[in-house]
Amino acid sequence: MSEIDRRSALMLGVATMGTALAAANPSVAQPYGRDEGKELAPGVRLVEVSEREAMHGRDSVLPAYKRIKVVDIVFQPKITHKDDAMRNDMVCQCIDGEMRLDHRDGHPFTVRKNDVWTCVKGEPEDTENIGSGAAIMRVINLIPA
């Protein structure tokens, strides 16, 4: 299996697992206070969830990644946030709310609770909370070795 195939299989597996867990346990989405976490911009906060070394065994499908880091990004209503370049590959999931995303590729899309998508290192992403309450984006960062 080629590295691209392995990466695609991994991202699909992580995304499917996250969606299944969220659907089975609606309490996965954590309500955060307005001041919880680190402010990235007015109305946008980053809350660290978990971090660990990537597992590397004889048959590992993740040899390119050293660490996995999970964060939640909380967007207050009607906030727009622009990121010019993803710092690494990642799998994202909307765990609460509704957001419009644009990777500046001519194909903007809307995500709602439990939707998943992927981002590639270097890719831009513009995010707008289009709901009436806070929106939470769970980001599973795949940090290179």
mmCIF file of N, CA and C in Angstrom, residues 8-24 91-93 114-118 140:
data_model
loop_
_atom_site.group_PDB
_atom_site.id
_atom_site.type_symbol
_atom_site.label_atom_id
_atom_site.label_comp_id
_atom_site.label_asym_id
_atom_site.label_seq_id
_atom_site.Cartn_x
_atom_site.Cartn_y
_atom_site.Cartn_z
ATOM 1 N N SER A 8 -4.770 8.283 3.408
ATOM 2 C CA SER A 8 -6.204 8.401 3.123
ATOM 3 C C SER A 8 -7.008 7.431 3.980
ATOM 4 N N ALA A 9 -6.513 6.208 4.120
ATOM 5 C CA ALA A 9 -7.206 5.206 4.938
ATOM 6 C C ALA A 9 -7.240 5.641 6.397
ATOM 7 N N LEU A 10 -6.140 6.167 6.884
ATOM 8 C CA LEU A 10 -6.095 6.635 8.267
ATOM 9 C C LEU A 10 -7.094 7.762 8.496
ATOM 10 N N MET A 11 -7.065 8.775 7.623
ATOM 11 C CA MET A 11 -7.958 9.916 7.810
ATOM 12 C C MET A 11 -9.425 9.477 7.761
ATOM 13 N N LEU A 12 -9.747 8.572 6.858
ATOM 14 C CA LEU A 12 -11.109 8.059 6.777
ATOM 15 C C LEU A 12 -11.476 7.318 8.064
ATOM 16 N N GLY A 13 -10.549 6.503 8.570
ATOM 17 C CA GLY A 13 -10.803 5.761 9.808
ATOM 18 C C GLY A 13 -10.993 6.678 11.000
ATOM 19 N N VAL A 14 -10.140 7.684 11.135
ATOM 20 C CA VAL A 14 -10.253 8.625 12.253
ATOM 21 C C VAL A 14 -11.561 9.402 12.146
ATOM 22 N N ALA A 15 -11.885 9.858 10.946
ATOM 23 C CA ALA A 15 -13.118 10.617 10.759
ATOM 24 C C ALA A 15 -14.345 9.770 11.063
ATOM 25 N N THR A 16 -14.346 8.534 10.577
ATOM 26 C CA THR A 16 -15.476 7.637 10.825
ATOM 27 C C THR A 16 -15.612 7.337 12.308
ATOM 28 N N MET A 17 -14.488 7.075 12.972
ATOM 29 C CA MET A 17 -14.516 6.786 14.411
ATOM 30 C C MET A 17 -15.053 7.979 15.195
ATOM 31 N N GLY A 18 -14.576 9.183 14.857
ATOM 32 C CA GLY A 18 -15.040 10.368 15.568
ATOM 33 C C GLY A 18 -16.524 10.609 15.399
ATOM 34 N N THR A 19 -17.019 10.413 14.182
ATOM 35 C CA THR A 19 -18.447 10.589 13.929
ATOM 36 C C THR A 19 -19.264 9.541 14.671
ATOM 37 N N ALA A 20 -18.801 8.299 14.655
ATOM 38 C CA ALA A 20 -19.524 7.234 15.355
ATOM 39 C C ALA A 20 -19.553 7.486 16.856
ATOM 40 N N LEU A 21 -18.431 7.904 17.410
ATOM 41 C CA LEU A 21 -18.393 8.189 18.851
ATOM 42 C C LEU A 21 -19.311 9.338 19.213
ATOM 43 N N ALA A 22 -19.297 10.392 18.402
ATOM 44 C CA ALA A 22 -20.144 11.545 18.694
ATOM 45 C C ALA A 22 -21.622 11.177 18.573
ATOM 46 N N ALA A 23 -21.965 10.368 17.576
ATOM 47 C CA ALA A 23 -23.360 9.967 17.411
ATOM 48 C C ALA A 23 -23.812 9.069 18.559
ATOM 49 N N ALA A 24 -22.922 8.209 19.033
ATOM 50 C CA ALA A 24 -23.266 7.296 20.119
ATOM 51 C C ALA A 24 -23.284 7.994 21.468
ATOM 52 N N VAL A 91 -7.478 16.204 10.654
ATOM 53 C CA VAL A 91 -8.864 15.774 10.465
ATOM 54 C C VAL A 91 -9.683 16.637 11.404
ATOM 55 N N CYS A 92 -10.755 17.238 10.895
ATOM 56 C CA CYS A 92 -11.587 18.145 11.702
ATOM 57 C C CYS A 92 -13.014 17.618 11.771
ATOM 58 N N GLN A 93 -13.685 17.979 12.865
ATOM 59 C CA GLN A 93 -15.088 17.594 13.047
ATOM 60 C C GLN A 93 -15.817 18.749 13.720
ATOM 61 N N ASN A 114 -21.357 16.916 13.898
ATOM 62 C CA ASN A 114 -20.885 15.579 13.525
ATOM 63 C C ASN A 114 -20.285 15.475 12.126
ATOM 64 N N ASP A 115 -20.327 16.543 11.311
ATOM 65 C CA ASP A 115 -19.677 16.489 9.996
ATOM 66 C C ASP A 115 -18.161 16.480 10.179
ATOM 67 N N VAL A 116 -17.448 15.799 9.272
ATOM 68 C CA VAL A 116 -15.981 15.733 9.308
ATOM 69 C C VAL A 116 -15.407 16.169 7.964
ATOM 70 N N TRP A 117 -14.157 16.632 7.992
ATOM 71 C CA TRP A 117 -13.446 17.020 6.788
ATOM 72 C C TRP A 117 -11.948 16.973 7.077
ATOM 73 N N THR A 118 -11.151 17.087 6.038
ATOM 74 C CA THR A 118 -9.702 17.045 6.212
ATOM 75 C C THR A 118 -9.089 18.344 5.693
ATOM 76 N N ILE A 140 -7.960 17.314 14.936
ATOM 77 C CA ILE A 140 -7.006 16.260 15.238
ATOM 78 C C ILE A 140 -5.780 16.538 14.380
#
